[in-house]
Structures are given as structure tokens and as C-alpha cells.
């Protein structure tokens, strides 16, 4: 079980984590929450009915990590538009889609990150440090979503746009300032992969 998820009887998954691993995942989840920001009505008590119909932003985020987490729905950077009019139409469709979906997407990502933090905070330390994290089926899905978001965020900071880009990262010297982020990216990828395999059993 150390370092990878295994299935639990009746659904869910379990993984053994040491104190350092717990601290790293929790810190990354907190940073992700701060990056995503509060949802509508979290800063001040608003009318719940008005909040239900609140529209989100129509412009893509300026932060490259947030652009990776909340990409445009109708624009493909690898596919050039057929004409200026086609480009304008794509931008208009993307803006409308973002306005009506981004708030919900942000809320879902916040809930996933909060689930990671809550489950880690509820752990009972073992005698030799660390603990065994046991997740329900629903918590496992939330962890899977959050692990994916964390990898996207770190990958964006490392300019990784494709998994094939990771080959050179394995050969980074220890003194390279990117090395800790690379190690976290690869480690989270391993966790994510074993959790996917566990949930498919």
C-alpha cells in the first residue's frame, strides 16, 4: 500500500502516507483553494436566489494556471480559425459558455480540494508517523479530481503541455530549482494513476 492506492472492500480506496507526504498534499490543496478563490456569496452574505442565477466571468483568467484549469470551450490553440469572422464567433461562444459554467466549475474544484484537506485533517497518526488514508467511493472521486487539478497547475508552472514533455524532467540535476516541483508532479501522477486503477476495479 505505501505510495499507491488500493481498493477497500465495499468501495473506496486506501493509501499509506507518511507525515511529509501528508503535509505536501495538504499544502498544495490549500494553495489550489487560494488560487481558485472564493465562490459567489463567500465574501459576504448575499441573496441565495440571486446567487443561484449569478453569472460568471466571460473573459479567460489572466493567470496561466487558471487558464489551464478553466480553458476556453470553443477555441483550440492548435487549430487556426478559418476566418476573422470564425475567430469572433468562437470567442463569443467561449465567452457565453464561460459565463454560465465557470462558477459551477470553480465550486466543484473547491469542493474537491476541501475534501482532500478534510480527509487529511481527520487522519489519526500511526505509531511510526504517517497514517493510512481510507476514502469512501465519493471521497475517492473528489481526490481524483483534485489530484488532476494539482497536476495541471504544477504542469502549467513547468510549461508541460503534453505528457511527452516529461522525458527531460527526469534528467534534471538536483540543483535545478524546478526539481522539487517536478518530483511533486511525478509523484502526484503516480498517486492519480493508482487511484484510477483502483476505482476501475
Backbone as a chain_set.jsonl record, in Angstrom:
{"seq": "XXXXXXXXXXXXXXXXXXXXXXXXXXXXXXXXXXXXXXXXXXXXXXXXXXXXXXXXXXXXXXXXXXXXXXXXXXXXXXXXXXXXXXXXXXXXXXXXXXXXXXXXXXXXXXXXXXXXXXXXXXXXXXXXXXXXXXXXXXXXXXXXXXXXXXXXXXXXXXXXXXXXXXXXXXXXXXXXXXXXXXXXXXXXXXXXXXXXXXXXX", "coords": {"N": [[0.796, -1.218, 0.0], [2.054, 1.298, 0.588], [2.61, 4.407, -0.939], [0.875, 3.966, -3.047], [-2.536, 3.697, -4.143], [-4.995, 1.374, -2.971], [-7.791, -0.84, -3.381], [-10.706, -0.681, -1.251], [-12.755, -2.898, 0.626], [-16.122, -2.977, -0.276], [-16.077, -0.642, -1.658], [-14.364, 2.462, -2.432], [-11.044, 3.629, -1.479], [-7.657, 3.148, -0.316], [-4.602, 4.432, 1.067], [-1.261, 4.468, 2.205], [0.362, 7.07, 3.827], [3.185, 9.054, 4.612], [4.272, 11.455, 7.136], [5.445, 13.656, 5.848], [4.499, 13.446, 3.22], [1.75, 13.769, 3.667], [1.755, 16.411, 4.579], [2.714, 17.757, 2.29], [0.72, 17.243, 0.31], [-1.501, 18.408, 1.562], [-0.682, 21.098, 1.78], [-0.429, 21.779, -0.947], [-3.103, 21.491, -1.748], [-4.326, 23.512, -0.252], [-3.074, 25.747, -1.394], [-4.127, 25.512, -3.949], [-6.833, 26.016, -3.433], [-6.642, 28.711, -2.633], [-5.791, 29.827, -5.028], [-7.938, 29.317, -6.788], [-9.905, 30.777, -5.532], [-12.558, 32.429, -3.595], [-16.036, 31.477, -3.767], [-19.12, 32.79, -5.274], [-20.83, 34.803, -2.975], [-19.364, 33.944, -0.799], [-17.746, 35.823, 0.303], [-19.437, 37.702, 1.397], [-22.678, 37.773, 2.947], [-25.139, 37.023, 0.676], [-28.143, 37.335, -1.328], [-29.643, 34.246, -1.58], [-31.193, 33.424, -3.776], [-30.51, 35.211, -5.782], [-27.85, 34.531, -5.987], [-28.043, 32.022, -7.075], [-28.656, 32.534, -9.712], [-26.479, 33.91, -10.542], [-24.075, 35.193, -12.796], [-21.057, 34.059, -14.26], [-17.587, 34.966, -15.008], [-16.805, 36.327, -18.261], [-14.489, 36.518, -19.617], [-11.351, 34.845, -20.199], [-9.228, 33.672, -17.482], [-6.415, 35.632, -16.266], [-4.207, 34.477, -15.11], [-1.95, 31.926, -15.984], [-2.17, 29.32, -14.922], [-4.805, 29.177, -14.002], [-6.043, 29.523, -16.448], [-5.43, 27.099, -17.552], [-6.815, 25.394, -15.869], [-9.389, 26.249, -16.298], [-10.173, 26.165, -19.199], [-10.838, 27.664, -22.464], [-13.874, 26.862, -24.093], [-14.524, 26.732, -26.794], [-12.335, 27.343, -28.331], [-9.373, 26.375, -29.908], [-6.033, 26.269, -29.481], [-4.301, 25.019, -31.228], [-5.58, 24.882, -33.6], [-6.133, 26.892, -36.233], [-8.406, 29.581, -36.817], [-10.855, 29.662, -39.496], [-11.453, 32.087, -40.599], [-11.497, 35.673, -39.88], [-14.076, 36.227, -39.0], [-14.911, 33.717, -38.159], [-13.172, 33.39, -36.007], [-14.096, 35.413, -34.309], [-16.671, 34.462, -33.768], [-16.112, 32.081, -32.426], [-14.861, 33.113, -30.13], [-16.986, 34.532, -29.023], [-18.817, 32.461, -28.475], [-17.294, 31.011, -26.63], [-17.041, 32.884, -24.563], [-19.72, 33.138, -23.746], [-20.278, 30.508, -22.918], [-18.419, 30.25, -20.82], [-19.399, 32.193, -19.066], [-21.716, 31.043, -18.05], [-20.914, 28.666, -16.925], [-18.487, 28.676, -15.491], [-18.571, 29.443, -12.743], [-19.804, 27.214, -11.518], [-17.94, 25.238, -12.157], [-15.705, 26.155, -10.755], [-16.715, 25.959, -8.155], [-16.992, 23.186, -7.922], [-14.302, 22.356, -8.091], [-13.304, 23.607, -5.831], [-14.729, 22.218, -3.828], [-13.683, 19.649, -4.162], [-10.961, 20.063, -3.495], [-11.278, 20.886, -0.845], [-12.304, 18.531, 0.221], [-10.053, 16.898, 0.102], [-8.402, 18.204, 1.962], [-9.986, 17.999, 4.309], [-10.153, 15.181, 4.684], [-7.476, 14.542, 5.084], [-6.977, 16.014, 7.398], [-8.472, 14.593, 9.198], [-7.098, 12.32, 9.762], [-5.636, 9.824, 11.851], [-2.623, 9.762, 13.405], [-0.113, 7.216, 12.905], [1.904, 4.875, 14.828], [4.592, 5.039, 14.004], [4.726, 7.439, 12.7], [2.999, 9.172, 10.074], [0.095, 7.799, 8.355], [-2.733, 5.697, 7.517], [-4.722, 6.478, 4.915], [-8.108, 6.316, 4.397], [-10.612, 6.248, 2.061], [-13.982, 6.967, 1.103], [-16.095, 5.901, -1.649], [-17.11, 8.225, -2.88], [-15.409, 10.222, -1.799], [-13.054, 9.304, -2.917], [-13.457, 9.873, -5.631], [-13.51, 12.653, -5.459], [-10.908, 13.153, -4.597], [-9.545, 12.209, -6.83], [-10.305, 14.088, -8.778], [-9.138, 16.377, -7.626], [-6.416, 15.698, -7.485], [-5.891, 15.627, -10.217], [-6.315, 18.332, -10.859], [-4.267, 19.505, -9.35], [-1.993, 18.459, -10.626], [-2.337, 19.567, -13.168], [-2.02, 22.264, -12.51], [0.639, 22.373, -11.497], [1.952, 21.353, -13.742], [1.418, 23.4, -15.539], [2.935, 25.501, -14.461], [5.401, 24.418, -14.925], [5.495, 24.491, -17.617], [4.544, 22.28, -19.028], [2.899, 20.812, -21.585], [2.182, 18.503, -22.67], [2.239, 15.002, -21.972], [4.466, 13.808, -23.029], [6.353, 15.711, -22.749], [7.639, 15.316, -20.392], [9.91, 13.775, -20.375], [12.491, 15.002, -20.4], [12.413, 16.136, -17.906], [12.9, 14.147, -16.074], [15.602, 13.988, -16.077], [16.651, 16.2, -14.852], [19.116, 18.041, -13.059], [19.913, 17.857, -9.531], [20.305, 20.374, -8.431], [18.741, 22.066, -9.892], [16.245, 24.533, -9.787], [13.668, 23.804, -10.413], [13.345, 21.206, -9.715], [12.069, 20.229, -7.214], [9.335, 20.783, -7.793], [9.002, 19.232, -10.054], [9.39, 16.652, -9.004], [7.182, 16.526, -7.3], [5.142, 16.68, -9.196], [5.494, 14.283, -10.681], [5.191, 12.395, -8.651], [2.543, 12.874, -7.742], [1.298, 12.154, -10.077], [1.724, 9.395, -10.094], [0.215, 8.648, -7.848], [-2.315, 9.432, -8.744], [-2.662, 7.741, -10.962], [-2.712, 5.17, -9.753], [-4.982, 5.472, -8.224], [-6.974, 5.794, -10.157], [-6.84, 3.254, -11.347], [-7.617, 1.728, -9.163], [-10.283, 2.579, -8.764], [-11.459, 1.612, -11.03], [-11.668, -1.061, -10.692]], "CA": [[0.0, 0.0, 0.0], [2.798, 2.562, 0.618], [2.855, 5.09, -2.202], [-0.138, 3.772, -4.086], [-3.876, 3.386, -3.655], [-5.526, 0.031, -3.113], [-9.248, -0.806, -3.148], [-11.294, -1.096, 0.026], [-13.95, -3.722, 0.482], [-17.329, -2.16, -0.24], [-15.873, 0.603, -2.401], [-13.399, 3.385, -1.861], [-9.623, 3.344, -1.684], [-6.79, 3.442, 0.825], [-3.194, 4.622, 0.756], [-0.43, 4.829, 3.351], [1.113, 8.298, 3.596], [3.971, 9.486, 5.771], [3.949, 12.823, 7.569], [5.892, 14.618, 4.83], [3.555, 13.349, 2.101], [0.501, 14.397, 4.12], [1.986, 17.856, 4.621], [2.847, 18.265, 0.921], [-0.583, 17.231, -0.37], [-2.378, 19.404, 2.202], [-0.203, 22.428, 1.394], [-0.783, 22.005, -2.348], [-4.558, 21.66, -1.828], [-4.615, 24.854, 0.277], [-2.652, 26.698, -2.427], [-5.105, 25.426, -5.035], [-8.023, 26.752, -2.973], [-6.343, 30.146, -2.684], [-5.708, 30.21, -6.436], [-9.285, 29.305, -7.365], [-10.606, 31.898, -4.92], [-13.873, 32.163, -3.003], [-17.179, 31.461, -4.674], [-20.086, 33.866, -5.07], [-21.509, 34.765, -1.688], [-18.495, 33.511, 0.289], [-17.163, 37.003, 0.926], [-20.48, 38.428, 2.117], [-23.969, 37.096, 2.808], [-25.939, 37.548, -0.432], [-29.438, 36.717, -1.549], [-29.419, 32.918, -2.176], [-31.848, 33.329, -5.08], [-29.681, 35.958, -6.728], [-26.62, 33.76, -6.162], [-28.364, 30.894, -7.937], [-28.668, 32.993, -11.1], [-25.299, 34.752, -10.771], [-23.289, 34.835, -13.974], [-19.617, 34.056, -14.055], [-16.821, 35.84, -15.907], [-16.861, 35.985, -19.688], [-13.116, 36.539, -20.128], [-10.491, 33.838, -19.581], [-8.378, 34.211, -16.412], [-5.098, 36.116, -16.694], [-3.195, 33.547, -14.598], [-1.849, 30.765, -16.877], [-2.642, 28.106, -14.253], [-6.264, 29.21, -14.046], [-6.447, 29.279, -17.84], [-5.305, 25.656, -17.761], [-7.887, 24.748, -15.1], [-10.672, 26.677, -16.867], [-9.862, 26.528, -20.589], [-11.932, 28.069, -23.35], [-14.597, 25.691, -24.6], [-14.681, 26.722, -28.257], [-11.121, 27.755, -29.024], [-8.299, 25.397, -29.893], [-4.825, 26.998, -29.898], [-3.596, 24.306, -32.295], [-6.376, 24.95, -34.833], [-6.353, 28.281, -36.623], [-9.755, 29.825, -37.339], [-10.938, 29.745, -40.954], [-11.566, 33.486, -40.998], [-11.689, 36.553, -38.721], [-15.44, 36.067, -38.504], [-14.92, 32.448, -37.427], [-12.489, 33.65, -34.733], [-15.004, 36.195, -33.464], [-17.761, 33.593, -33.338], [-15.569, 31.18, -31.407], [-14.653, 33.887, -28.902], [-18.303, 34.847, -28.468], [-19.358, 31.22, -27.902], [-16.492, 30.694, -25.447], [-17.401, 33.827, -23.502], [-21.048, 32.79, -23.235], [-20.159, 29.234, -22.193], [-17.706, 30.519, -19.576], [-20.25, 32.984, -18.176], [-22.737, 30.226, -17.416], [-20.391, 27.406, -16.369], [-17.256, 28.746, -14.696], [-18.848, 29.451, -11.304], [-20.036, 25.831, -11.084], [-16.669, 24.519, -12.248], [-14.881, 26.589, -9.623], [-17.296, 25.389, -6.927], [-16.647, 21.769, -7.899], [-12.882, 22.212, -7.789], [-13.139, 23.97, -4.416], [-15.238, 21.109, -3.013], [-12.708, 18.555, -4.249], [-9.771, 20.425, -2.703], [-11.683, 20.862, 0.565], [-12.423, 17.124, 0.617], [-8.685, 16.439, 0.337], [-7.943, 18.787, 3.225], [-10.757, 17.419, 5.423], [-9.782, 13.785, 4.92], [-6.131, 14.53, 5.661], [-7.054, 16.534, 8.771], [-9.153, 13.62, 10.061], [-6.233, 11.162, 9.955], [-5.041, 9.532, 13.151], [-1.237, 9.355, 13.127], [0.32, 5.897, 13.343], [2.973, 4.872, 15.824], [5.873, 5.404, 13.413], [4.495, 8.598, 11.845], [2.163, 8.884, 8.921], [-1.203, 7.177, 8.628], [-3.402, 5.096, 6.372], [-5.88, 7.262, 4.492], [-9.183, 5.488, 3.854], [-11.583, 7.113, 1.405], [-15.192, 6.39, 0.543], [-16.123, 5.999, -3.111], [-17.294, 9.632, -3.242], [-14.163, 10.925, -1.474], [-12.057, 8.879, -3.906], [-13.693, 10.655, -6.853], [-13.085, 14.028, -5.199], [-9.444, 13.129, -4.602], [-9.107, 12.048, -8.217], [-10.458, 15.394, -9.41], [-8.185, 17.335, -7.08], [-5.077, 15.307, -7.952], [-5.787, 16.076, -11.6], [-6.16, 19.791, -10.848], [-2.929, 19.827, -8.841], [-1.024, 18.145, -11.673], [-2.489, 20.585, -14.21], [-1.45, 23.513, -12.0], [2.096, 22.246, -11.476], [2.372, 21.22, -15.136], [1.377, 24.722, -16.161], [4.096, 26.249, -13.967], [6.593, 23.821, -15.534], [5.317, 24.575, -19.078], [4.272, 20.963, -19.587], [1.632, 20.819, -22.321], [1.934, 17.13, -23.116], [2.965, 14.053, -21.13], [5.754, 13.52, -23.657], [7.301, 16.747, -22.341], [8.224, 14.998, -19.088], [11.138, 12.992, -20.518], [13.65, 15.801, -19.982], [12.294, 16.465, -16.488], [13.503, 13.065, -15.297], [17.06, 14.132, -16.084], [17.064, 17.471, -14.263], [20.061, 17.91, -11.932], [19.314, 18.147, -8.225], [20.4, 21.799, -8.107], [17.775, 22.82, -10.689], [15.165, 24.993, -8.897], [12.392, 23.173, -10.763], [13.361, 19.794, -9.315], [11.009, 19.874, -6.254], [8.037, 20.775, -8.471], [8.985, 18.059, -10.941], [9.201, 15.464, -8.163], [5.78, 16.541, -6.854], [4.324, 16.395, -10.375], [5.607, 12.859, -10.989], [4.628, 11.637, -7.522], [1.089, 13.002, -7.81], [0.87, 11.356, -11.229], [1.679, 8.006, -9.657], [-0.963, 8.504, -6.98], [-3.506, 9.545, -9.589], [-2.768, 6.545, -11.784], [-3.151, 4.02, -8.943], [-6.363, 5.71, -7.795], [-7.816, 5.462, -11.318], [-6.872, 1.791, -11.468], [-8.407, 1.212, -8.038], [-11.696, 2.866, -8.948], [-11.958, 0.858, -12.176], [-11.789, -2.481, -10.348]], "C": [[0.838, 1.282, 0.0], [2.999, 3.137, -0.778], [1.837, 4.851, -3.29], [-1.467, 3.36, -3.449], [-4.221, 1.922, -3.888], [-7.016, 0.066, -2.786], [-9.627, -1.256, -1.741], [-12.527, -1.941, -0.237], [-15.189, -2.838, 0.627], [-17.202, -0.844, -0.981], [-14.9, 1.521, -1.696], [-11.983, 2.911, -2.075], [-8.842, 3.73, -0.444], [-5.356, 3.588, 0.352], [-2.464, 4.99, 2.046], [0.415, 6.045, 2.987], [1.951, 8.612, 4.823], [3.682, 10.956, 6.057], [4.329, 13.868, 6.521], [4.918, 14.621, 3.653], [2.218, 14.006, 2.447], [0.638, 15.912, 4.072], [2.048, 18.452, 3.213], [1.486, 18.333, 0.237], [-1.499, 18.29, 0.226], [-1.984, 20.817, 1.784], [-0.586, 22.751, -0.053], [-2.284, 22.236, -2.498], [-4.972, 23.044, -1.321], [-4.236, 25.92, -0.757], [-3.622, 26.7, -3.611], [-6.379, 26.178, -4.674], [-7.806, 28.253, -3.071], [-6.307, 30.646, -4.123], [-7.09, 30.301, -7.067], [-10.108, 30.46, -6.81], [-11.966, 31.515, -4.372], [-14.967, 32.169, -4.059], [-18.105, 32.624, -4.42], [-20.758, 33.712, -3.71], [-20.637, 34.322, -0.542], [-17.846, 34.69, 0.987], [-18.178, 37.749, 1.782], [-21.792, 37.694, 1.931], [-24.813, 37.756, 1.731], [-27.288, 36.849, -0.462], [-29.225, 35.359, -2.21], [-30.043, 32.778, -3.554], [-31.033, 34.049, -6.146], [-28.39, 35.193, -7.02], [-26.829, 32.599, -7.123], [-28.269, 31.288, -9.412], [-27.462, 33.889, -11.423], [-24.528, 34.247, -11.981], [-21.812, 34.913, -13.637], [-18.921, 34.999, -15.01], [-16.962, 35.387, -17.358], [-15.467, 35.953, -20.312], [-12.3, 35.437, -19.465], [-9.625, 34.454, -18.49], [-7.031, 34.666, -16.953], [-3.989, 35.166, -16.243], [-3.137, 32.31, -15.498], [-2.328, 29.465, -16.236], [-4.159, 28.047, -14.287], [-6.782, 29.01, -15.467], [-6.377, 27.797, -18.167], [-6.44, 24.917, -17.054], [-9.263, 25.064, -15.673], [-10.45, 27.119, -18.316], [-11.096, 26.992, -21.356], [-12.57, 26.83, -23.965], [-14.587, 25.606, -26.114], [-13.452, 27.191, -29.012], [-10.052, 26.687, -28.84], [-7.037, 26.095, -30.385], [-4.075, 26.327, -31.032], [-4.348, 24.358, -33.624], [-6.688, 26.407, -35.149], [-7.771, 28.46, -37.146], [-9.734, 29.99, -38.851], [-10.955, 31.184, -41.444], [-11.669, 34.349, -39.742], [-13.092, 36.425, -38.122], [-15.567, 34.78, -37.688], [-14.274, 32.629, -36.06], [-13.395, 34.412, -33.781], [-16.141, 35.335, -32.93], [-17.303, 32.625, -32.257], [-15.41, 31.898, -30.071], [-15.976, 34.204, -28.229], [-18.928, 33.619, -27.81], [-18.615, 30.851, -26.619], [-16.863, 31.591, -24.275], [-18.746, 33.481, -22.895], [-21.0, 31.504, -22.415], [-19.496, 29.454, -20.843], [-18.606, 31.238, -18.576], [-21.236, 32.119, -17.407], [-22.207, 28.929, -16.799], [-19.238, 27.578, -15.388], [-17.52, 28.761, -13.198], [-19.056, 28.036, -10.773], [-18.747, 25.016, -11.128], [-15.757, 24.879, -11.081], [-15.397, 25.98, -8.323], [-16.941, 23.909, -6.809], [-15.189, 21.541, -7.538], [-12.588, 22.598, -6.344], [-13.586, 22.827, -3.512], [-14.26, 19.942, -3.019], [-11.48, 18.84, -3.392], [-10.093, 20.406, -1.209], [-11.821, 19.433, 1.076], [-11.043, 16.539, 0.905], [-8.194, 16.927, 1.697], [-8.659, 18.151, 4.415], [-10.325, 15.998, 5.733], [-8.384, 13.681, 5.513], [-6.155, 14.992, 7.113], [-7.7, 15.535, 9.734], [-8.294, 12.382, 10.337], [-5.74, 11.046, 11.389], [-3.626, 9.029, 12.91], [-0.941, 7.958, 13.655], [1.48, 6.003, 14.311], [4.317, 5.321, 15.266], [5.745, 6.608, 12.475], [3.7, 8.216, 10.623], [0.871, 8.207, 9.335], [-1.706, 6.528, 7.363], [-4.666, 5.896, 6.092], [-6.91, 6.331, 3.864], [-10.294, 6.393, 3.339], [-12.82, 6.328, 1.0], [-15.13, 6.511, -0.973], [-16.253, 7.45, -3.551], [-16.027, 10.442, -2.958], [-13.062, 10.558, -2.472], [-12.216, 9.667, -5.201], [-13.257, 12.105, -6.665], [-11.562, 14.13, -5.182], [-8.917, 13.037, -6.033], [-9.189, 13.377, -8.961], [-9.415, 16.384, -8.934], [-6.747, 16.988, -7.471], [-4.852, 15.754, -9.389], [-5.569, 17.585, -11.667], [-4.768, 20.192, -10.378], [-1.862, 19.563, -9.901], [-1.12, 19.162, -12.826], [-1.833, 21.899, -13.78], [0.073, 23.458, -12.019], [2.632, 22.131, -12.904], [2.384, 22.548, -15.861], [2.576, 25.556, -15.738], [5.398, 25.725, -14.592], [6.554, 23.873, -17.062], [5.177, 23.208, -19.723], [2.916, 21.023, -20.282], [1.244, 19.421, -22.782], [2.763, 16.203, -22.235], [4.325, 13.698, -21.718], [6.817, 14.536, -23.249], [8.043, 16.392, -21.054], [9.546, 14.245, -19.198], [12.36, 13.753, -20.009], [13.615, 16.093, -18.48], [12.919, 15.39, -15.609], [15.009, 13.257, -15.141], [17.531, 15.465, -15.498], [18.066, 17.236, -13.134], [19.41, 18.356, -10.623], [19.328, 19.636, -7.896], [19.431, 22.664, -8.92], [16.601, 23.236, -9.79], [13.805, 24.376, -9.208], [12.259, 21.759, -10.217], [12.274, 19.434, -8.287], [9.62, 19.82, -6.899], [7.9, 19.571, -9.39], [8.716, 16.794, -10.139], [7.76, 15.38, -7.679], [4.857, 16.165, -8.009], [4.316, 14.896, -10.684], [4.977, 12.001, -9.896], [3.104, 11.685, -7.534], [0.533, 12.21, -8.983], [0.767, 9.884, -10.88], [0.479, 7.73, -8.771], [-2.246, 8.5, -7.808], [-3.721, 8.269, -10.401], [-3.262, 5.35, -10.964], [-4.58, 4.212, -8.438], [-7.339, 5.415, -8.931], [-7.961, 3.953, -11.453], [-7.739, 1.172, -10.379], [-9.896, 1.4, -8.277], [-12.297, 2.096, -10.125], [-12.131, -0.624, -11.862], [-13.215, -2.829, -9.954]], "O": [[0.38, 2.286, -0.544], [3.488, 2.459, -1.681], [1.917, 5.464, -4.355], [-1.509, 2.762, -2.373], [-3.795, 1.313, -4.87], [-7.458, 0.905, -2.002], [-8.961, -2.093, -1.132], [-13.251, -1.72, -1.208], [-15.279, -2.04, 1.56], [-18.113, -0.016, -0.941], [-14.643, 1.372, -0.501], [-11.742, 1.919, -2.763], [-9.297, 4.53, 0.373], [-4.939, 2.963, -0.623], [-2.988, 5.734, 2.875], [1.1, 6.05, 1.964], [1.485, 8.455, 5.951], [2.947, 11.615, 5.321], [3.613, 14.85, 6.332], [4.554, 15.683, 3.149], [1.63, 14.71, 1.625], [-0.251, 16.611, 3.586], [1.501, 19.527, 2.969], [1.134, 19.356, -0.349], [-2.196, 18.992, -0.505], [-2.845, 21.64, 1.472], [-1.017, 23.866, -0.349], [-2.701, 23.083, -3.288], [-5.862, 23.675, -1.89], [-4.979, 26.878, -0.971], [-3.901, 27.745, -4.199], [-6.941, 26.892, -5.504], [-8.68, 28.983, -3.538], [-6.742, 31.762, -4.406], [-7.383, 31.249, -7.796], [-10.913, 31.054, -7.526], [-12.472, 30.426, -4.641], [-14.83, 32.792, -5.112], [-17.914, 33.373, -3.462], [-21.2, 32.623, -3.344], [-21.099, 34.312, 0.599], [-17.435, 34.576, 2.142], [-17.813, 38.361, 2.785], [-22.016, 37.065, 0.897], [-25.168, 38.928, 1.857], [-27.534, 35.899, 0.281], [-28.673, 35.309, -3.309], [-29.493, 32.092, -4.415], [-30.884, 33.562, -7.267], [-27.895, 35.2, -8.147], [-25.933, 32.231, -7.883], [-27.857, 30.49, -10.253], [-27.437, 34.548, -12.463], [-24.349, 33.043, -12.169], [-21.384, 35.736, -12.827], [-19.572, 35.746, -15.74], [-17.208, 34.214, -17.637], [-15.286, 35.422, -21.408], [-12.526, 35.12, -18.297], [-9.312, 35.643, -18.558], [-6.556, 34.158, -17.969], [-2.956, 35.055, -16.903], [-4.174, 31.699, -15.754], [-2.842, 28.592, -16.936], [-4.738, 26.997, -14.567], [-7.833, 28.402, -15.67], [-7.169, 27.294, -18.965], [-6.966, 23.933, -17.575], [-10.191, 24.264, -15.557], [-10.531, 28.308, -18.624], [-12.233, 26.748, -20.953], [-11.882, 25.87, -24.312], [-14.638, 24.507, -26.667], [-13.521, 27.415, -30.22], [-9.86, 26.165, -27.741], [-6.954, 26.476, -31.552], [-3.296, 26.976, -31.73], [-3.825, 23.932, -34.653], [-7.421, 27.069, -34.415], [-8.288, 27.588, -37.845], [-8.727, 30.406, -39.425], [-10.527, 31.473, -42.561], [-11.902, 33.824, -38.653], [-13.274, 36.504, -36.907], [-16.242, 34.752, -36.659], [-14.76, 32.09, -35.065], [-13.46, 34.102, -32.591], [-16.531, 35.467, -31.769], [-18.021, 32.38, -31.287], [-15.772, 31.37, -29.02], [-16.08, 34.153, -27.004], [-19.5, 33.714, -26.724], [-19.23, 30.43, -25.639], [-16.987, 31.13, -23.141], [-18.91, 33.521, -21.676], [-21.607, 31.419, -21.347], [-19.947, 28.915, -19.833], [-18.583, 30.935, -17.383], [-21.562, 32.411, -16.256], [-22.977, 28.172, -16.209], [-19.026, 26.716, -14.535], [-16.765, 28.149, -12.443], [-18.549, 27.691, -9.706], [-18.492, 24.202, -10.241], [-15.114, 24.01, -10.492], [-14.611, 25.537, -7.486], [-16.626, 23.431, -5.72], [-14.873, 20.635, -6.767], [-11.73, 21.995, -5.7], [-12.905, 22.5, -2.54], [-14.035, 19.316, -1.983], [-11.013, 17.973, -2.655], [-9.276, 19.963, -0.401], [-11.494, 19.151, 2.229], [-10.882, 15.767, 1.85], [-7.639, 16.158, 2.482], [-8.025, 17.804, 5.411], [-10.148, 15.637, 6.897], [-8.133, 12.82, 6.357], [-5.45, 14.442, 7.958], [-7.5, 15.62, 10.946], [-8.719, 11.489, 11.07], [-5.465, 12.046, 12.051], [-3.438, 7.987, 12.282], [-1.442, 7.558, 14.706], [1.978, 7.096, 14.58], [5.107, 5.927, 15.989], [6.555, 6.779, 11.564], [3.726, 7.065, 10.188], [0.589, 8.061, 10.524], [-1.184, 6.767, 6.273], [-5.564, 5.978, 6.931], [-6.605, 5.631, 2.898], [-10.846, 7.202, 4.084], [-12.726, 5.166, 0.602], [-14.225, 7.145, -1.516], [-15.582, 7.87, -4.495], [-15.617, 11.257, -3.784], [-12.236, 11.399, -2.829], [-11.226, 10.083, -5.803], [-12.705, 12.718, -7.579], [-10.997, 15.094, -5.699], [-7.954, 13.714, -6.392], [-8.265, 13.751, -9.683], [-8.865, 17.145, -9.729], [-5.95, 17.881, -7.756], [-3.762, 16.205, -9.744], [-4.739, 18.063, -12.44], [-4.158, 21.106, -10.933], [-0.931, 20.354, -10.056], [-0.102, 19.564, -13.387], [-1.175, 22.564, -14.58], [0.725, 24.385, -12.499], [3.648, 22.74, -13.238], [3.251, 22.8, -16.698], [3.173, 26.245, -16.565], [6.362, 26.47, -14.769], [7.458, 23.369, -17.728], [5.641, 22.999, -20.844], [1.897, 21.26, -19.634], [0.12, 19.189, -23.228], [3.856, 16.566, -21.8], [5.239, 13.328, -20.982], [8.015, 14.283, -23.375], [8.977, 17.094, -20.666], [10.241, 14.092, -18.194], [13.172, 13.201, -19.267], [14.66, 16.276, -17.855], [13.414, 15.686, -14.521], [15.615, 12.754, -14.195], [18.703, 15.817, -15.64], [17.882, 16.321, -12.331], [18.464, 19.144, -10.628], [18.462, 20.115, -7.165], [19.312, 23.862, -8.666], [16.022, 22.392, -9.106], [12.896, 24.414, -8.378], [11.174, 21.179, -10.253], [11.605, 18.417, -8.465], [8.824, 18.931, -6.597], [6.832, 18.969, -9.496], [7.908, 15.958, -10.543], [7.175, 14.297, -7.646], [3.899, 15.416, -7.821], [3.259, 14.311, -10.919], [4.313, 11.004, -10.181], [2.446, 10.659, -7.357], [-0.565, 11.659, -8.904], [-0.16, 9.199, -11.312], [-0.195, 6.711, -8.92], [-3.137, 7.677, -7.6], [-4.846, 7.781, -10.507], [-4.126, 4.6, -11.419], [-5.308, 3.238, -8.244], [-8.409, 4.852, -8.701], [-9.062, 3.437, -11.648], [-8.492, 0.229, -10.622], [-10.687, 0.491, -8.026], [-13.516, 1.946, -10.206], [-12.68, -1.368, -12.675], [-13.502, -3.982, -9.633]]}, "num_chains": 1, "name": "protein.A"}
